[in-house]
Coordinates of C-alpha atoms in Angstrom, one line a residue:
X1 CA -4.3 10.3 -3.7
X2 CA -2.3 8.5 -6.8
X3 CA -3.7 6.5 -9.2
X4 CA -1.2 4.5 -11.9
X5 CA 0.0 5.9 -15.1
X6 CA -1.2 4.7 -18.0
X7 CA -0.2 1.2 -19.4
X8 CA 1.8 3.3 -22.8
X9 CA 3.8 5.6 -20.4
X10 CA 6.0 2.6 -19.7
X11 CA 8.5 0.5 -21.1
X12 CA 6.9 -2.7 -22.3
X13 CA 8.2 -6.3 -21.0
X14 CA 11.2 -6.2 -23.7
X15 CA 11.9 -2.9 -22.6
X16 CA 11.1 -0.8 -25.9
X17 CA 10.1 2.3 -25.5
X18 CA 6.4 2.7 -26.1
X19 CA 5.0 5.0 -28.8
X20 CA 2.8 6.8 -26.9
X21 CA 3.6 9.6 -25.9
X22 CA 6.1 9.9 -22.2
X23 CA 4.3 11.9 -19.4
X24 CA 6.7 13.1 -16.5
X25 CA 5.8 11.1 -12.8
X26 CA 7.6 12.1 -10.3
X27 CA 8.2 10.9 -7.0
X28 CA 5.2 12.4 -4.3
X29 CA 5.4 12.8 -1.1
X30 CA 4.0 9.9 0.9
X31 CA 3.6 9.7 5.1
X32 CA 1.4 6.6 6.6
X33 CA 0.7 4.7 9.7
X34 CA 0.8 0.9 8.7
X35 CA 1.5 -2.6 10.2
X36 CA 4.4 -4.3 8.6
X37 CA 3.7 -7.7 7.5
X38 CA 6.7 -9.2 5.5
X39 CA 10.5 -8.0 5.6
X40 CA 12.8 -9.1 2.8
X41 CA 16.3 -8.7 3.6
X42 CA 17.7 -8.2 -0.3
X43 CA 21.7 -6.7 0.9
X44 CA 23.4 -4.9 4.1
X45 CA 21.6 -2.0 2.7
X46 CA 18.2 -2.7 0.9
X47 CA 15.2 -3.9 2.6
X48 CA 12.0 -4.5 0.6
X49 CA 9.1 -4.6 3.2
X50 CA 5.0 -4.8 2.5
X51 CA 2.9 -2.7 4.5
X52 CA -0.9 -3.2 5.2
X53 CA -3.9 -1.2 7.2
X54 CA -3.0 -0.8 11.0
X55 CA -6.1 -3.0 11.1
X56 CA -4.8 -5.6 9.0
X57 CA -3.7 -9.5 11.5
X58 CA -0.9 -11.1 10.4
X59 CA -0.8 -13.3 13.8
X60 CA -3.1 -15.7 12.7
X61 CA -0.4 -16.8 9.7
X62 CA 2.2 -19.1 9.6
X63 CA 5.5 -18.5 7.0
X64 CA 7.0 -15.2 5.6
X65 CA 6.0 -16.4 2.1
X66 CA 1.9 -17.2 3.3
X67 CA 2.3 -13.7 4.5
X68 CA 3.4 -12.2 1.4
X69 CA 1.3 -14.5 -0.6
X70 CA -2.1 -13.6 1.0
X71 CA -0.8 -9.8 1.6
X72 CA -1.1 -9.6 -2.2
X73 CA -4.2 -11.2 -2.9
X74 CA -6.2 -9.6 -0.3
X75 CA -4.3 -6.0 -1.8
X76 CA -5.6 -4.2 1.8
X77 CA -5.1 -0.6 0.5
X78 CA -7.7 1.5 -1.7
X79 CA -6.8 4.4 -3.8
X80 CA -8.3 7.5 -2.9
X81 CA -8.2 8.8 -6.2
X82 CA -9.3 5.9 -8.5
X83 CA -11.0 4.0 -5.7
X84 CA -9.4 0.0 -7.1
X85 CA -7.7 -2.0 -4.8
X86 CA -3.9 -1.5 -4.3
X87 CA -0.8 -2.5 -2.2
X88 CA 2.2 -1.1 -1.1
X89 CA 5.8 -1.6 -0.8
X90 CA 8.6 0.1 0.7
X91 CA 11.7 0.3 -0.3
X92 CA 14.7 1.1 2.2
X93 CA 18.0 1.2 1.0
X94 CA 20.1 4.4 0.2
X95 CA 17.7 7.0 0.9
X96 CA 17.3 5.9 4.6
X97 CA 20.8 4.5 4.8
X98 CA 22.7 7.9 4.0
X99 CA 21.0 9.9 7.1
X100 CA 22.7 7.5 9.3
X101 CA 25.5 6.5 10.8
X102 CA 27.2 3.3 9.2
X103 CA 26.9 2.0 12.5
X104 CA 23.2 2.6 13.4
X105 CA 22.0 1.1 9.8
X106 CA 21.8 -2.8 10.6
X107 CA 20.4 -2.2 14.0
X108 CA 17.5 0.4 12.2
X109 CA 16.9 -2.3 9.8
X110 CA 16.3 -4.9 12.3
X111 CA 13.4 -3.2 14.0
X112 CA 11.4 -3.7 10.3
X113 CA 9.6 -6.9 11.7
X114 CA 6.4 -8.6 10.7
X115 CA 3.4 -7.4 12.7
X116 CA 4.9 -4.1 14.2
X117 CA 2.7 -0.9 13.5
X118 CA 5.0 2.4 12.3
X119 CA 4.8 5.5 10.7
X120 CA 6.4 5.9 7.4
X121 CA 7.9 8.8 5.1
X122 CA 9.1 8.4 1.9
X123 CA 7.9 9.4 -1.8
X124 CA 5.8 7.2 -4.3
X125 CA 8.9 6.6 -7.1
X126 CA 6.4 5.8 -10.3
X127 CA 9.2 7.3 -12.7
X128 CA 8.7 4.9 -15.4
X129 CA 12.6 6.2 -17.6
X130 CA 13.9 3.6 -15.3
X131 CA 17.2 1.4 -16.5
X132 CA 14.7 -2.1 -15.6
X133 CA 12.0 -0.9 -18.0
X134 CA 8.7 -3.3 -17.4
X135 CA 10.9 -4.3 -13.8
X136 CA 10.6 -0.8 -12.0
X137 CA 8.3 0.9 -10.2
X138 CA 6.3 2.4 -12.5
X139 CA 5.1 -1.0 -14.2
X140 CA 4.3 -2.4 -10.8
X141 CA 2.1 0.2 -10.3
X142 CA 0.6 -0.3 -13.6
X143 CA 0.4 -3.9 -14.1
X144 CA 0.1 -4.9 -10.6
X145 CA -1.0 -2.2 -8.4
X146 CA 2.1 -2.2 -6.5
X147 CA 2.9 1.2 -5.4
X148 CA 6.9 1.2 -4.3
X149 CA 7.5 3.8 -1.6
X150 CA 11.0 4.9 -1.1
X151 CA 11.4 5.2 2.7
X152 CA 13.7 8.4 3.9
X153 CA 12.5 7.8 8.0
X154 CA 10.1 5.8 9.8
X155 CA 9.1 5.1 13.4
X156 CA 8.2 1.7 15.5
X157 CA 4.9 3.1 17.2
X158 CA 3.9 -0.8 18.7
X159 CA 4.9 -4.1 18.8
X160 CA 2.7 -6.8 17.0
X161 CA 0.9 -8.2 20.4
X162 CA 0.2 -4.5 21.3
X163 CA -1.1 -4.4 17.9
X164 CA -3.6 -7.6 18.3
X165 CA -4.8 -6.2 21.5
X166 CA -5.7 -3.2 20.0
X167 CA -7.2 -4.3 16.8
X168 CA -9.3 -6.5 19.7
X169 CA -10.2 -3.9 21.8
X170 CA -11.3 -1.4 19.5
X171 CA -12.8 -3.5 16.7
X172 CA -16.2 -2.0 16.1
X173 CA -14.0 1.5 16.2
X174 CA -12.6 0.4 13.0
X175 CA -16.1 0.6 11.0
X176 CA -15.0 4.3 10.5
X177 CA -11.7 4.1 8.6
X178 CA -12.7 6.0 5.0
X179 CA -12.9 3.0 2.8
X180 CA -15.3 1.7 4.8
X181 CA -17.6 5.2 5.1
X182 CA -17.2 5.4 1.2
X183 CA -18.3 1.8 0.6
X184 CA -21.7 2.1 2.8
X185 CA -22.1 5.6 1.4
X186 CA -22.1 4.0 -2.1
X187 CA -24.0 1.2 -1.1
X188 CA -26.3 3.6 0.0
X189 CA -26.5 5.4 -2.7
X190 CA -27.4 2.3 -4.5
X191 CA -29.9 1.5 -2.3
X192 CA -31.8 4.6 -2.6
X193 CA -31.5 5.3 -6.6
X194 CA -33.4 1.6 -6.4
X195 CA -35.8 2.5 -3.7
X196 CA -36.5 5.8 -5.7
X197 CA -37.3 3.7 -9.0
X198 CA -39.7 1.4 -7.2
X199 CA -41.5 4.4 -5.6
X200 CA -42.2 5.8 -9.3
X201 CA -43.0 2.3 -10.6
X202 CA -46.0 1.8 -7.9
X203 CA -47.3 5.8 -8.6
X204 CA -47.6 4.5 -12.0
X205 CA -50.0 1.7 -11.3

C-alpha cells in the first residue's frame, strides 16, 4: 500500500524548495497484473504507458487521446493504504532498456499495446529532490494521484479480445476484487450503525 507524500515535501510549481521540512521517499517495490490502455511512444527508448484493472474495457473507445482522457477521470485504481482513488503510470525507458539487447528493445516495446493484459515489475519513484521539481513524480502523486512506476520487466499474459472474452465470461466473478469487498463491507457497516440507531430510537418510545 502507498499513499502520497505530503503537499510540503515537494518542490512547489516554481520549483522552490518548500520550507517544511524534506522526508526521504524512496522508490518501493511494485509487481501488478493490469490491462494496458494507452502507449505513448516519447523516444527510441522511453515509453510512458497507463495501466488500469484487468477488468477495466477499453474496446468500447475510439482514439488514444479518449482513452487517456477517460482513463484519468474514471482514476480505476484505489489505494490500499488511504483508500482515495488513484492511477498509474509506467514508465519504461533505461531501467528496462539496459537488461536487453540493443536489438531486442524496439521489438519489446512494441508489444506495449492498448488493451493487452500483463504483469508488471518496477518500483513506485515518488522521490520528490528531482531536477523537474513540481514536473516529477513525486508531485504527480501529490497533486494528481498519478503514481509513476518505473518498469525493470513485464510480461504479455493476453491479447485485448482474449481479454474482452474474459471480462465477459467471468463478469459476476469480478464482484470479489478487494475494492469491491471493502466498499460493501463499509456500506454495511453503514447500514447497520443506522439500523442499530433506529432499534434504540423505537425502545425509547
Amino acid at each position: 500500500p502507498i499513499a502520497p507524500p505530503p503537499a510540503g515535501s515537494v518542490n512547489d510549481e516554481n520549483n522552490h524548495e518548500s520550507s517544511s521540512p524534506q522526508e526521504s521517499y524512496q522508490p518501493i517495490p511494485v509487481t501488478a497484473l493490469g490491462r494496458v490502455t494507452s502507449v505513448r511512444q516519447i523516444a527510441r527508448r522511453l515509453v510512458f504507458a497507463d495501466l488500469a484493472p484487468p477488468d477495466y474495457r477499453v474496446s468500447d473507445m475510439s482514439g488514444a487521446s479518449d482513452v487517456q482522457a477517460r482513463y484519468e477521470k474514471d482514476m480505476p485504481w484505489r489505494s490500499g493504504e488511504d483508500g482515495d482513488d488513484m492511477y498509474v503510470q509506467m514508465i519504461i525507458g533505461k531501467t528496462f532498456c539496459d537488461a536487453l539487447a540493443d536489438d531486442e528493445v524496439s521489438g519489446a516495446l512494441k508489444t506495449l499495446k492498448p488493451g493487452r493484459l500483463i504483469f508488471m515489475r518496477g518500483a513506485a519513484n515518488v522521490d520528490p529532490r528531482q531536477k523537474n521539481g513540481w514536473n516529477n513524480s513525486g508531485g504527480n502523486w501529490a497533486l494528481k494521484r498519478s503514481l509513476d512506476v518505473i518498469v525493470s520487466s513485464f510480461d504479455v499474459l493476453y491479447e485485448s479480445e482474449e481479454v474482452d472474452e474474459m471480462i465477459k465470461e467471468h463478469g459476476n466473478s469480478l464482484d470479489i476484487l478487494p475494492w469491491k469487498v471493502k466498499n460493501r463491507r463499509n456500506l454495511g457497516g453503514v447500514n447497520s450503525d443506522l439500523s442499530r440507531k433506529r432499534d434504540e430510537v423505537s425502545s425509547h418510545q
